[in-house]
């Protein structure tokens, strides 16, 4: 059983492949993130999925996305919306789709948010983890 299947992830195959070592599920193909980490990230998805807060279309505000990523120390303080858009585009193979929420602010579909957050975590957390280890080893 694929480690993500129990979470009912709303992501495409490219996003799933990005966080696994292999294409086919099996004992030799473990997730590059620990299961506990995946569960924590999924809880973040649920919290920021606006459909859980009464919206008909699940989406996330870009500013809210940046805020939660910074709060999780995944992104540096000088990380901009332009950088986020680059990650979104990378995460979804260049097919960036932007929606507007009720306030007219840029919002992401929940699928795009999931893919973008996983991509950002893969790209940024590894660097952050290395930096933290470097600081702790001093």
Short mmCIF file of C-alpha atoms in Angstrom, two decimals, residues 45-61 110:
data_model
loop_
_atom_site.label_atom_id
_atom_site.label_comp_id
_atom_site.label_asym_id
_atom_site.label_seq_id
_atom_site.Cartn_x
_atom_site.Cartn_y
_atom_site.Cartn_z
CA UNK A 45 -3.50 20.87 4.37
CA UNK A 46 -6.78 20.19 6.16
CA UNK A 47 -6.45 23.28 8.35
CA UNK A 48 -5.78 25.60 5.43
CA UNK A 49 -8.27 23.99 3.03
CA UNK A 50 -10.96 26.67 2.95
CA UNK A 51 -13.70 24.13 2.17
CA UNK A 52 -13.36 23.00 5.78
CA UNK A 53 -14.23 26.57 6.78
CA UNK A 54 -17.41 26.93 4.73
CA UNK A 55 -16.10 27.84 1.27
CA UNK A 56 -17.64 25.92 -1.61
CA UNK A 57 -14.41 25.79 -3.61
CA UNK A 58 -11.42 24.52 -1.65
CA UNK A 59 -8.62 27.04 -2.03
CA UNK A 60 -5.93 28.81 -0.05
CA UNK A 61 -4.95 32.44 -0.07
CA UNK A 110 -6.34 22.94 -2.80
#
